[in-house]
Short mmCIF file of C-alpha atoms in Angstrom, two decimals:
data_model
loop_
_atom_site.label_atom_id
_atom_site.label_comp_id
_atom_site.label_asym_id
_atom_site.label_seq_id
_atom_site.Cartn_x
_atom_site.Cartn_y
_atom_site.Cartn_z
CA MET R 1213 -3.69 -14.79 31.29
CA GLN R 1214 -1.95 -11.57 30.53
CA SER R 1215 -3.71 -8.67 29.09
CA GLY R 1216 -3.22 -8.14 25.36
CA THR R 1217 -2.59 -11.73 24.42
CA HIS R 1218 -4.79 -13.34 21.76
CA VAL R 1219 -6.21 -16.46 23.23
CA TRP R 1220 -9.36 -18.46 23.20
CA SER R 1221 -10.13 -19.60 26.73
CA ARG R 1222 -12.40 -19.55 29.65
CA TRP R 1223 -15.58 -18.79 27.82
CA PRO R 1224 -18.37 -18.56 30.33
CA THR R 1225 -20.71 -21.51 30.00
CA VAL R 1226 -24.31 -20.98 29.02
CA PRO R 1227 -25.63 -21.84 32.52
CA ALA R 1228 -23.23 -19.38 34.00
CA LEU R 1229 -24.39 -16.69 31.62
CA LEU R 1230 -27.99 -17.37 32.50
CA LEU R 1231 -27.06 -17.10 36.15
CA ALA R 1232 -25.34 -13.83 35.52
CA LEU R 1233 -28.40 -12.54 33.68
CA LEU R 1234 -30.72 -13.59 36.52
CA ALA R 1235 -28.51 -11.88 38.99
CA GLY R 1236 -28.28 -8.73 36.94
CA GLY R 1237 -30.01 -6.62 39.48
CA LEU R 1238 -27.78 -7.72 42.30
CA SER R 1239 -24.36 -6.48 43.18
CA ALA R 1240 -21.37 -7.71 41.18
CA CYS R 1241 -20.06 -9.13 44.44
CA ALA R 1242 -22.81 -11.67 44.47
CA THR R 1243 -22.42 -12.93 40.91
CA GLY R 1244 -18.72 -13.23 40.57
CA TYR R 1245 -19.03 -12.10 36.91
CA PRO R 1246 -17.83 -8.83 35.52
CA ARG R 1247 -19.96 -5.79 35.25
CA GLN R 1248 -19.40 -4.74 31.68
CA THR R 1249 -19.99 -1.65 29.61
CA ARG R 1250 -19.03 -1.58 25.99
CA SER R 1251 -19.30 -0.32 22.43
CA SER R 1252 -17.86 -1.84 19.30
CA ALA R 1253 -16.66 -0.31 16.08
CA LEU R 1254 -16.77 -3.82 14.55
CA GLU R 1255 -20.53 -4.11 15.22
CA TYR R 1256 -21.18 -0.59 14.09
CA LEU R 1257 -19.31 -0.86 10.79
CA TYR R 1258 -20.26 -4.35 9.98
CA PRO R 1259 -23.64 -5.13 11.55
CA ARG R 1260 -24.75 -8.72 11.33
CA GLY R 1261 -25.66 -9.56 7.80
CA ALA R 1262 -23.76 -6.70 6.14
CA SER R 1263 -21.26 -7.65 3.50
CA PRO R 1264 -17.71 -6.52 4.28
CA ALA R 1265 -16.41 -3.90 1.83
CA PRO R 1266 -13.60 -5.27 -0.37
CA PRO R 1267 -10.25 -3.57 0.13
CA ALA R 1268 -9.72 -0.63 -2.21
CA ASP R 1269 -6.78 1.55 -3.06
CA VAL R 1270 -6.46 4.71 -1.06
CA THR R 1271 -5.74 8.28 -2.19
CA LEU R 1272 -5.20 10.73 0.60
CA ARG R 1273 -4.92 14.47 -0.04
CA THR R 1274 -3.04 16.25 2.76
CA PRO R 1275 -3.61 18.05 4.97
CA LEU R 1276 -6.14 15.49 6.18
CA ARG R 1277 -9.22 16.28 8.20
CA ILE R 1278 -10.02 13.56 10.73
CA GLY R 1279 -13.25 12.95 12.54
CA ILE R 1280 -13.20 11.13 15.87
CA ALA R 1281 -16.14 9.60 17.63
CA PHE R 1282 -17.02 6.80 19.98
CA ALA R 1283 -18.63 3.81 18.25
CA PRO R 1284 -22.18 3.82 19.53
CA ALA R 1285 -23.08 1.37 22.24
CA PRO R 1286 -25.88 -1.10 21.57
CA ARG R 1287 -29.30 0.40 22.15
CA PHE R 1288 -30.61 0.14 25.71
CA ALA R 1289 -27.10 -0.76 26.93
CA ASN R 1290 -26.35 0.37 30.50
CA GLU R 1291 -23.42 2.69 29.79
CA ARG R 1292 -21.14 3.62 32.64
CA ILE R 1293 -19.61 6.51 30.79
CA SER R 1294 -21.68 9.62 30.19
CA ALA R 1295 -21.89 11.54 26.90
CA THR R 1296 -20.07 14.46 28.51
CA ASP R 1297 -17.23 12.21 29.69
CA LYS R 1298 -16.99 10.69 26.23
CA GLN R 1299 -16.76 14.14 24.69
CA GLU R 1300 -13.97 15.15 27.10
CA LEU R 1301 -11.99 12.02 26.35
CA LEU R 1302 -12.29 12.53 22.64
CA GLU R 1303 -11.31 16.19 22.95
CA LYS R 1304 -8.14 15.03 24.79
CA VAL R 1305 -7.26 12.62 21.99
CA ALA R 1306 -8.10 15.20 19.31
CA ALA R 1307 -5.97 17.85 20.96
CA ALA R 1308 -2.98 15.47 21.00
CA PHE R 1309 -3.10 15.11 17.26
CA ARG R 1310 -4.05 18.61 16.08
CA GLY R 1311 -1.14 20.39 14.35
CA ARG R 1312 0.79 17.21 13.55
CA PRO R 1313 2.35 17.10 10.06
CA GLY R 1314 -0.14 16.23 7.41
CA ILE R 1315 -3.18 16.68 9.67
CA GLY R 1316 -5.35 19.66 8.84
CA GLY R 1317 -7.84 19.25 11.70
CA VAL R 1318 -9.37 16.77 14.10
CA GLU R 1319 -13.12 17.13 14.53
CA VAL R 1320 -14.87 15.55 17.49
CA ILE R 1321 -18.17 14.16 16.16
CA PRO R 1322 -20.98 14.39 18.72
CA ALA R 1323 -22.34 11.03 19.82
CA ASN R 1324 -25.81 11.66 18.54
CA HIS R 1325 -24.58 11.68 14.95
CA LEU R 1326 -23.86 7.99 15.01
CA THR R 1327 -26.73 5.58 15.18
CA ALA R 1328 -26.55 2.55 17.37
CA ARG R 1329 -26.94 -0.72 15.48
CA GLU R 1330 -29.40 -3.32 16.57
CA PRO R 1331 -28.68 -6.98 16.01
CA VAL R 1332 -30.29 -8.11 12.74
CA PRO R 1333 -32.10 -11.43 12.83
CA PRO R 1334 -30.63 -13.95 10.40
CA ALA R 1335 -33.80 -13.85 8.30
CA ALA R 1336 -33.38 -10.12 7.80
CA ALA R 1337 -29.70 -10.31 7.14
CA THR R 1338 -30.04 -10.46 3.37
CA VAL R 1339 -32.35 -7.46 3.39
CA ALA R 1340 -30.02 -5.49 5.62
CA ALA R 1341 -27.11 -6.23 3.25
CA THR R 1342 -29.17 -5.27 0.23
CA ILE R 1343 -30.19 -1.87 1.55
CA GLY R 1344 -26.59 -1.23 2.57
CA SER R 1345 -27.25 -0.40 6.19
CA THR R 1346 -23.64 -0.53 7.34
CA GLY R 1347 -21.96 2.07 9.51
CA PHE R 1348 -20.02 3.20 6.44
CA ASP R 1349 -23.22 4.68 4.91
CA GLU R 1350 -23.45 6.92 7.99
CA LEU R 1351 -19.75 7.76 7.72
CA ASP R 1352 -20.31 8.85 4.13
CA ARG R 1353 -22.88 11.32 5.37
CA LEU R 1354 -20.56 12.56 8.21
CA LYS R 1355 -17.82 12.96 5.61
CA ALA R 1356 -19.99 15.32 3.63
CA ALA R 1357 -21.40 17.11 6.67
CA PHE R 1358 -18.15 17.68 8.55
CA GLY R 1359 -15.72 17.74 5.60
CA ILE R 1360 -13.67 14.87 6.99
CA ASP R 1361 -11.42 12.46 5.10
CA LEU R 1362 -10.68 9.91 7.79
CA MET R 1363 -12.75 8.63 10.68
CA ALA R 1364 -11.29 7.41 13.99
CA LEU R 1365 -13.80 5.24 15.73
CA VAL R 1366 -13.11 4.51 19.34
CA SER R 1367 -14.61 1.40 20.92
CA TYR R 1368 -14.50 0.85 24.62
CA ASP R 1369 -14.96 -2.07 26.90
CA GLN R 1370 -14.76 -1.90 30.61
CA ALA R 1371 -15.21 -4.80 33.00
CA GLN R 1372 -15.23 -4.68 36.82
CA PHE R 1373 -14.78 -7.86 38.66
CA SER R 1374 -15.97 -8.77 42.10
CA GLU R 1375 -14.01 -11.96 42.72
CA THR R 1376 -10.58 -13.26 41.84
CA GLY R 1377 -9.93 -16.04 39.35
CA LYS R 1378 -13.53 -16.96 38.74
CA SER R 1379 -14.11 -14.97 35.59
CA SER R 1380 -12.40 -13.52 32.68
CA TRP R 1381 -13.01 -10.68 30.33
CA ALA R 1382 -13.03 -11.20 26.58
CA TYR R 1383 -12.88 -8.30 24.22
CA TRP R 1384 -13.21 -8.38 20.44
CA THR R 1385 -11.24 -5.81 18.54
CA ILE R 1386 -11.02 -5.35 14.76
CA VAL R 1387 -7.80 -7.29 14.79
CA GLY R 1388 -8.51 -10.05 17.31
CA LEU R 1389 -9.66 -11.21 20.69
CA TYR R 1390 -8.22 -10.11 24.05
CA VAL R 1391 -8.93 -12.14 27.14
CA VAL R 1392 -8.06 -10.82 30.58
CA LYS R 1393 -8.42 -12.62 33.90
CA GLY R 1394 -10.44 -10.68 36.43
CA GLU R 1395 -9.04 -9.50 39.77
CA LYS R 1396 -11.15 -8.85 42.81
CA ASN R 1397 -12.70 -5.42 42.57
CA GLY R 1398 -10.39 -4.73 39.72
CA THR R 1399 -11.32 -2.58 36.74
CA GLU R 1400 -10.08 -3.49 33.24
CA THR R 1401 -10.58 -0.88 30.49
CA MET R 1402 -9.77 -1.10 26.86
CA LEU R 1403 -10.08 1.73 24.36
CA ASP R 1404 -9.57 0.61 20.79
CA ALA R 1405 -9.30 3.14 17.94
CA VAL R 1406 -9.56 2.24 14.31
CA VAL R 1407 -8.87 4.83 11.68
CA TYR R 1408 -10.62 4.38 8.33
CA ASP R 1409 -10.34 6.16 5.05
CA ILE R 1410 -14.00 6.86 4.48
CA ALA R 1411 -13.90 7.12 0.68
CA SER R 1412 -12.26 3.69 0.17
CA ARG R 1413 -13.58 2.10 3.38
CA THR R 1414 -10.11 0.87 4.06
CA LEU R 1415 -8.69 0.42 7.56
CA LEU R 1416 -5.50 2.49 7.73
CA PHE R 1417 -4.25 1.76 11.20
CA ASN R 1418 -5.43 0.97 14.70
CA ALA R 1419 -4.25 1.27 18.27
CA ALA R 1420 -5.45 0.15 21.70
CA GLY R 1421 -5.08 1.82 25.05
CA GLN R 1422 -5.52 -0.21 28.23
CA SER R 1423 -5.83 0.31 31.89
CA ARG R 1424 -5.85 -2.08 34.81
CA ILE R 1425 -6.80 -0.76 38.22
CA ALA R 1426 -6.39 -3.15 41.07
CA GLY R 1427 -9.27 -3.31 43.55
CA SER R 1428 -9.14 -2.15 47.07
CA ALA R 1429 -9.13 -5.03 49.58
CA THR R 1430 -11.81 -3.72 51.90
CA PRO R 1431 -13.68 -0.89 50.25
CA ILE R 1432 -16.12 0.80 52.56
CA ASP R 1433 -18.37 1.75 49.73
CA VAL R 1434 -17.93 -0.77 46.92
CA GLU R 1435 -20.25 0.94 44.48
CA ARG R 1436 -18.57 4.32 44.91
CA ALA R 1437 -15.16 2.72 44.65
CA LEU R 1438 -16.10 0.93 41.45
CA ARG R 1439 -17.54 4.12 39.94
CA LEU R 1440 -14.32 6.07 40.76
CA ALA R 1441 -12.26 3.24 39.35
CA SER R 1442 -14.41 3.23 36.18
CA ASP R 1443 -13.73 6.96 35.65
CA ALA R 1444 -10.05 6.53 36.35
CA GLY R 1445 -9.92 3.51 34.03
CA PHE R 1446 -11.20 5.49 31.15
CA LYS R 1447 -8.80 8.32 31.76
CA GLN R 1448 -5.78 6.01 32.02
CA ALA R 1449 -6.81 4.08 28.95
CA THR R 1450 -7.20 7.34 27.07
CA ASP R 1451 -3.70 8.47 27.96
CA ASP R 1452 -2.38 5.08 26.89
CA LEU R 1453 -4.42 5.26 23.66
CA ILE R 1454 -2.92 8.67 22.79
CA VAL R 1455 0.60 7.24 23.12
CA LYS R 1456 -0.22 4.13 21.10
CA LEU R 1457 -2.05 6.16 18.42
CA GLY R 1458 0.98 8.34 18.01
CA VAL R 1459 3.18 5.33 17.44
CA ALA R 1460 0.62 3.76 15.06
CA LEU R 1461 0.36 7.05 13.11
CA GLU R 1462 4.15 7.28 12.67
CA THR R 1463 4.33 3.66 11.59
CA PHE R 1464 1.47 4.22 9.14
CA GLN R 1465 3.11 7.29 7.65
CA LYS R 1466 6.35 5.36 7.07
CA GLN R 1467 4.54 2.45 5.60
CA ALA R 1468 2.34 4.71 3.39
CA ALA R 1469 5.48 6.34 1.99
CA THR R 1470 6.36 2.93 0.50
CA GLY R 1471 3.06 2.94 -1.45
CA THR R 1472 0.86 0.40 0.40
CA VAL R 1473 -1.28 0.52 3.50
CA ARG R 1474 0.27 -2.49 5.22
CA GLY R 1475 2.90 -3.82 2.87
CA PRO R 1476 2.77 -5.73 -0.43
CA GLY R 1477 -0.54 -7.32 -1.10
CA THR R 1478 -2.52 -4.73 0.78
CA PRO R 1479 -4.27 -1.76 -0.87
CA ALA R 1480 -2.05 0.79 -2.56
CA ILE R 1481 -1.96 4.28 -1.02
CA ALA R 1482 -1.09 7.57 -2.60
CA LEU R 1483 -0.37 10.56 -0.47
CA LEU R 1484 -0.97 13.79 -2.35
CA GLY R 1485 -0.20 17.32 -1.34
CA ALA R 1486 -2.67 20.27 -1.52
CA ASP R 1487 -1.49 20.77 -5.17
CA GLY R 1488 -2.48 17.23 -6.03
CA LYS R 1489 1.14 16.08 -6.52
CA PRO R 1490 2.59 13.14 -4.63
CA VAL R 1491 4.00 14.03 -1.20
CA GLY R 1492 7.70 13.56 -0.70
CA GLY R 1493 8.31 11.12 -3.47
CA GLY R 1494 8.00 12.72 -6.83
CA GLU R 1495 5.76 11.55 -9.65
CA ASP R 1496 4.66 8.32 -11.26
CA THR R 1497 6.86 7.93 -14.28
CA SER R 1498 7.78 5.70 -17.19
CA GLY R 1499 9.54 5.81 -20.55
CA ALA R 1500 7.23 6.32 -23.49
CA PHE R 1501 7.51 4.63 -26.78
CA GLY R 1502 5.18 6.19 -29.30
CA ALA R 1503 4.61 6.37 -33.07
CA ALA R 1504 8.03 7.92 -33.77
CA GLU R 1505 9.79 5.05 -32.14
CA GLY R 1506 7.49 2.60 -33.86
CA ILE R 1507 8.41 3.92 -37.28
CA ALA R 1508 12.11 3.94 -36.43
CA ILE R 1509 11.94 0.34 -35.21
CA LEU R 1510 10.19 -0.78 -38.37
CA VAL R 1511 12.91 0.87 -40.49
CA LEU R 1512 15.60 -0.85 -38.43
CA ALA R 1513 13.74 -4.09 -38.81
CA LEU R 1514 13.61 -3.73 -42.57
CA LEU R 1515 17.28 -3.01 -42.65
CA ALA R 1516 18.09 -6.02 -40.46
CA LEU R 1517 15.89 -8.32 -42.44
CA ARG R 1518 17.19 -7.00 -45.73
CA ARG R 1519 20.68 -8.02 -44.72
CA GLY R 1520 19.71 -11.25 -43.07
CA MET S 663 16.31 -20.36 -37.61
CA ARG S 664 17.60 -19.29 -34.26
CA ILE S 665 14.92 -19.00 -31.59
CA PRO S 666 15.44 -15.77 -29.55
CA TRP S 667 15.22 -17.45 -26.11
CA VAL S 668 16.63 -14.53 -24.17
CA THR S 669 14.20 -12.04 -25.68
CA LEU S 670 11.28 -14.46 -25.42
CA SER S 671 12.11 -15.17 -21.78
CA PHE S 672 12.23 -11.48 -20.90
CA VAL S 673 8.95 -10.77 -22.67
CA ALA S 674 7.27 -13.83 -21.09
CA VAL S 675 8.33 -12.90 -17.57
CA ALA S 676 7.28 -9.26 -18.04
CA ALA S 677 3.91 -10.24 -19.53
CA ALA S 678 3.29 -12.70 -16.72
CA ALA S 679 4.21 -10.13 -14.06
CA GLY S 680 1.53 -7.83 -15.42
CA PHE S 681 -1.31 -10.16 -14.52
CA SER S 682 -0.86 -9.94 -10.82
CA PRO S 683 -1.33 -6.68 -8.91
CA ASN S 684 0.66 -8.16 -6.03
CA THR S 685 3.61 -8.90 -8.29
CA ILE S 686 3.47 -5.37 -9.69
CA ASP S 687 3.47 -4.03 -6.16
CA TRP S 688 6.66 -6.00 -5.49
CA LEU S 689 8.43 -5.12 -8.65
CA GLU S 690 7.67 -1.44 -9.50
CA TYR S 691 10.18 1.22 -8.47
CA ARG S 692 9.22 3.19 -5.38
CA GLN S 693 11.74 5.65 -4.05
CA ALA S 694 10.70 5.35 -0.42
CA ALA S 695 10.59 1.57 -0.52
CA VAL S 696 14.14 1.43 -1.96
CA SER S 697 15.34 3.71 0.72
CA ALA S 698 13.73 1.37 3.23
CA GLY S 699 15.82 -1.50 1.91
CA GLU S 700 13.85 -2.95 -1.03
CA TRP S 701 16.90 -2.75 -3.30
CA TRP S 702 15.63 -4.80 -6.18
CA ARG S 703 12.95 -2.32 -7.25
CA PRO S 704 15.12 -0.13 -9.51
CA PHE S 705 16.01 -3.21 -11.50
CA SER S 706 12.68 -5.08 -11.42
CA ALA S 707 10.69 -2.00 -12.46
CA HIS S 708 11.47 -2.85 -16.11
CA LEU S 709 9.25 -5.88 -15.91
CA VAL S 710 6.00 -4.12 -15.03
CA HIS S 711 3.91 -1.49 -16.76
CA TRP S 712 1.21 1.02 -16.05
CA SER S 713 -1.40 -0.24 -18.46
CA ALA S 714 -2.22 -3.05 -20.83
CA ARG S 715 -1.61 -0.73 -23.82
CA MET S 716 1.76 0.29 -22.50
CA THR S 717 2.60 -3.37 -21.87
CA ALA S 718 1.77 -4.24 -25.46
CA VAL S 719 3.72 -1.30 -26.96
CA ASP S 720 6.82 -1.78 -24.81
CA LEU S 721 6.99 -5.55 -24.92
CA GLY S 722 6.19 -5.51 -28.65
CA ALA S 723 9.18 -3.21 -29.23
CA VAL S 724 11.38 -5.38 -27.04
CA LEU S 725 10.24 -8.54 -28.81
CA LEU S 726 10.87 -7.20 -32.29
CA LEU S 727 14.18 -5.48 -31.56
CA GLY S 728 15.41 -8.30 -29.34
CA ALA S 729 14.51 -11.07 -31.83
CA LEU S 730 16.30 -9.20 -34.68
CA LEU S 731 19.41 -8.57 -32.57
CA GLU S 732 19.45 -12.08 -31.11
CA ARG S 733 19.59 -13.55 -34.62
CA ARG S 734 22.81 -11.65 -34.98
CA SER S 735 24.26 -11.95 -31.46
CA ARG S 736 22.66 -13.43 -28.43
CA PHE S 737 25.53 -12.17 -26.30
CA THR S 738 24.78 -8.59 -27.32
CA VAL S 739 21.13 -8.99 -26.33
CA VAL S 740 22.09 -10.29 -22.91
CA LEU S 741 24.52 -7.49 -22.39
CA ALA S 742 22.07 -4.81 -23.70
CA ILE S 743 19.25 -5.94 -21.42
CA ALA S 744 21.57 -6.23 -18.44
CA SER S 745 23.31 -2.91 -18.97
CA ALA S 746 20.00 -1.12 -19.55
CA ILE S 747 18.52 -2.52 -16.33
CA LEU S 748 21.63 -1.61 -14.40
CA LEU S 749 22.18 1.88 -15.79
CA VAL S 750 18.53 2.92 -15.78
CA GLY S 751 17.99 1.38 -12.36
CA LEU S 752 20.81 3.37 -10.86
CA GLY S 753 19.71 6.52 -12.74
CA LEU S 754 16.19 6.17 -11.41
CA HIS S 755 17.30 6.21 -7.83
CA PHE S 756 20.31 8.45 -7.79
CA LEU S 757 19.82 11.06 -10.50
CA PRO S 758 17.81 14.21 -9.79
CA PRO S 759 14.97 15.07 -9.70
CA PRO S 760 13.61 12.29 -7.45
CA ILE S 761 10.70 10.33 -8.74
CA GLY S 762 7.96 8.51 -6.90
CA ARG S 763 7.37 5.41 -8.94
CA TYR S 764 8.58 3.97 -12.28
CA ARG S 765 7.39 1.16 -14.44
CA GLY S 766 8.21 0.21 -18.00
CA SER S 767 10.47 -1.74 -20.32
CA SER S 768 10.90 0.96 -23.01
CA SER S 769 14.40 1.70 -21.73
CA VAL S 770 15.29 -1.90 -22.40
CA ALA S 771 13.83 -1.46 -25.88
CA SER S 772 15.95 1.68 -26.22
CA ALA S 773 19.07 -0.33 -25.45
CA LEU S 774 18.15 -2.98 -27.95
CA TYR S 775 17.40 -0.31 -30.57
CA VAL S 776 20.77 1.40 -30.21
CA ALA S 777 22.63 -1.95 -30.12
CA LEU S 778 20.84 -3.13 -33.22
CA ALA S 779 21.36 0.12 -35.08
CA LEU S 780 25.10 0.08 -34.21
CA ASP S 781 25.30 -3.49 -35.27
CA LEU S 782 23.64 -2.77 -38.60
CA ARG S 783 25.81 0.31 -39.14
CA ARG S 784 28.93 -1.77 -38.70
CA GLY S 785 27.57 -4.79 -40.51
CA SER S 786 28.18 -6.12 -43.96
CA MET S 787 25.34 -4.16 -45.61
CA GLY S 788 25.96 -1.83 -48.52
CA ARG S 789 26.61 1.81 -48.15
CA PHE S 790 22.93 2.66 -48.28
CA GLY S 791 22.08 0.21 -45.52
CA ARG S 792 24.82 1.39 -43.26
CA GLY S 793 23.90 5.02 -43.94
CA ALA S 794 20.23 4.31 -43.17
CA ALA S 795 21.12 2.53 -39.91
CA ALA S 796 23.40 5.42 -38.93
CA ALA S 797 20.61 7.89 -39.67
CA MET S 798 18.07 5.93 -37.60
CA LEU S 799 20.58 5.77 -34.76
CA ALA S 800 21.29 9.50 -34.94
CA LEU S 801 17.59 10.39 -35.04
CA PHE S 802 16.89 8.26 -32.02
CA VAL S 803 19.82 9.58 -30.00
CA LEU S 804 18.87 13.17 -30.93
CA LYS S 805 15.34 12.57 -29.76
CA VAL S 806 16.27 11.06 -26.36
CA CYS S 807 18.94 13.76 -25.87
CA ALA S 808 16.40 16.51 -26.67
CA GLU S 809 13.91 14.95 -24.31
CA ALA S 810 16.47 14.63 -21.54
CA TRP S 811 17.63 18.22 -22.14
CA THR S 812 14.17 19.80 -22.12
CA GLY S 813 12.55 17.40 -19.72
CA GLU S 814 9.61 17.16 -22.15
CA ALA S 815 8.49 14.10 -24.16
CA ILE S 816 8.43 14.31 -27.89
CA PHE S 817 5.56 12.28 -29.37
CA ALA S 818 4.82 10.69 -25.98
CA GLY S 819 3.32 7.23 -26.43
CA ALA S 820 1.34 4.75 -24.37
CA MET S 821 1.34 5.45 -20.65
CA GLY S 822 -1.10 5.13 -17.81
CA ALA S 823 -3.34 7.97 -16.66
CA GLY S 824 -1.45 10.45 -14.48
CA VAL S 825 1.93 9.02 -15.46
CA THR S 826 4.61 11.47 -16.74
CA VAL S 827 7.46 10.73 -19.05
CA LEU S 828 10.92 10.27 -17.61
CA PRO S 829 13.25 11.18 -20.46
CA ARG S 830 16.40 10.05 -18.71
CA ALA S 831 15.13 6.48 -18.78
CA HIS S 832 15.47 6.26 -22.60
CA LEU S 833 18.75 8.21 -22.61
CA LEU S 834 20.31 5.80 -20.07
CA GLY S 835 18.76 2.83 -21.91
CA ALA S 836 20.36 4.01 -25.13
CA ALA S 837 23.65 4.44 -23.33
CA GLY S 838 23.33 0.91 -21.99
CA GLY S 839 22.77 -0.34 -25.55
CA ALA S 840 25.89 1.47 -26.80
CA VAL S 841 27.97 0.07 -23.94
CA ALA S 842 26.65 -3.44 -24.54
CA TRP S 843 27.38 -3.32 -28.24
CA GLY S 844 30.84 -1.88 -27.60
CA ALA S 845 31.65 -4.59 -25.08
CA ALA S 846 30.38 -7.24 -27.45
CA ALA S 847 32.44 -5.76 -30.26
CA ARG S 848 35.52 -5.80 -28.11
CA ARG S 849 34.86 -9.44 -27.20
CA GLY S 850 34.37 -10.21 -30.85
CA ALA S 851 37.51 -8.33 -31.84
CA GLY S 852 39.40 -10.39 -29.33
CA GLY S 853 39.29 -13.26 -31.68
CA ARG S 854 37.09 -15.70 -29.69
CA GLY S 855 35.04 -17.41 -32.37
CA VAL S 856 34.60 -14.32 -34.42
CA SER S 857 34.08 -14.43 -38.09
CA VAL S 858 34.47 -11.03 -39.69
CA PRO S 859 33.15 -10.71 -43.19
CA SER S 860 35.66 -9.59 -45.67
CA GLY S 861 35.75 -5.83 -46.07
CA ALA S 862 33.37 -5.19 -43.10
CA PRO S 863 34.44 -3.64 -39.85
CA SER S 864 34.41 -6.04 -36.90
CA GLY S 865 31.48 -6.06 -34.53
CA PRO S 866 29.20 -8.32 -32.59
CA SER S 867 27.10 -9.01 -35.63
CA SER S 868 29.90 -11.01 -37.08
CA ARG S 869 30.09 -13.45 -34.23
CA SER S 870 27.87 -16.27 -33.21
CA SER S 871 27.12 -16.51 -29.54
#
C-alpha cells in the first residue's frame, strides 16, 4: 500500500496487539511490529467526549501573527524526539514563513505551554464536555498570552519496522487515515500541520510532510541505526512539510480571496487590512432604498392607480 | 385583473434565496470569485440581500413597482428587470472603483421605477398626472445622479452592518429602466398589437403584452 492513500486495511488483530504489548521491552526485531512515537492534534483539540465546535465565519486582520507548536504527545508516552529537537524543527518551519505577505510574525510556542490530554473514560465524557476542556480553551489562553491570531499545530507519527510485509502503519490525520506498509528496518515519518483560526475555531488549511527511509540490510548496531534514521526522518519530513505548507498557504490565500474558507458551503472568510478595510477586494456594497424612494414610489403608485 | 407573474416570480425567487446561507454564498457578487471564473455572480447578486430588513424594503419596492408596471406592460417589466441585471452586473465588475461584494435588488427596483414613471408620463393621464410623473422621474434621476457624482448616499436606507452604498447601482438600474421602456416603446410604435389612445403619445403603456 502506497504512502498517502486513504485506506482501511490490515488492522492488527487484538491478539497481535497483546503480543506486541507483551514484547514491549524487547527489540523491535523480535516483535515484527513497528516501534511508534506520536502526537495528535486531533486528540489534543477534540479529546474524547468533547463536542466539536460548529463551523463559524472567519475574520482575519492582516498582518497575521501565527503560533506554531507540536501537539502534545499523550502523557507517559515514550517520545523518540526530544523537546530541543522539536524546538529546532519548529524554528525551521517558522523561519520559512516569516516575512511572507500577510504574515506579521510566526511565534514558536514552547512545548510546556500545551497540556497533554489524557483519554477520558466514557462515564466522564459528559462532564468533560460540560466544563469545556478542549484544546481550544488552551489555545484561547495562548492567543491572549502570545498575541497570536492563528495556531499551527504539528502532529507527528513515526514508525520503525523490523520486518518486511508483516505489519503496517496507520496514521490518523484531521482529514483522514493513512496506512503505510512497513519495510525491514525502515523508518516512516509523518508530520501533519493543521492551521486554525483561534477565534472562530475554524480549520483554515492543513498540510502533511512525509519521509520514508529504507533500512540497512545488515546494520551492525540496529539501535543506533534506528535512532539515526529517526532523526533523519524528522528532518526530511520537516523539509517536506515546509514545501507542502507553502503550497497549502498559497491555495488558502487564493480561496480566501473568493470569500469562503474552502468553497461554497464552508465558513465565510473576510481578510481585513490593518485599517480594518477588506484586503484587495474593496468593500461590501449594495444599493439603498430609503424613505425618499418610498415616498416617491407611493406617489408613482397613486398616479398609476389613478389612471388605471 | 392581470396577475403580475413576472414580478411575483422574481420576488419569490429572491425571497427564497435569502433563506439559505449557502445559496447566498453562491449568488452574491464577489470580485475575486468572478475573476476566478464564477461569471454568474454579477447577475445573480440582485437576488440576495444583506439583511431581512433590506430584503423586505427592496423586494417590497420591486413588488409594488413591478405589479403596477406589469398591469400596463409585462414586456416592459421583463425588459426592465433584464436590462437592470445586465447593466448593473457589468457595472459592478468593470467600473471603478473595485468593490468586494454586492447584494441587493434595489437597482432592479430603480429600473422599474424609471420605466413606470416614463410610462405614466407618456400615458393618457391628464396634464397634472403627466407633470407629476415627470417630476417624480426628474427627482429620482437627480438623486441617483447626485449620489453617483458625490459617491455619497442621500437618505441611505436599509442595509446590513458594515455595508456601504454603491450609488452607481441605482444609476445603472435607472438607465436600464429607461432603455427597457424605450425599447418597449419602439416595439409598440412598430405596430405589433399596439393600441394607442387617441391624443396620447405612443408608449409601452398602450400595448398589451
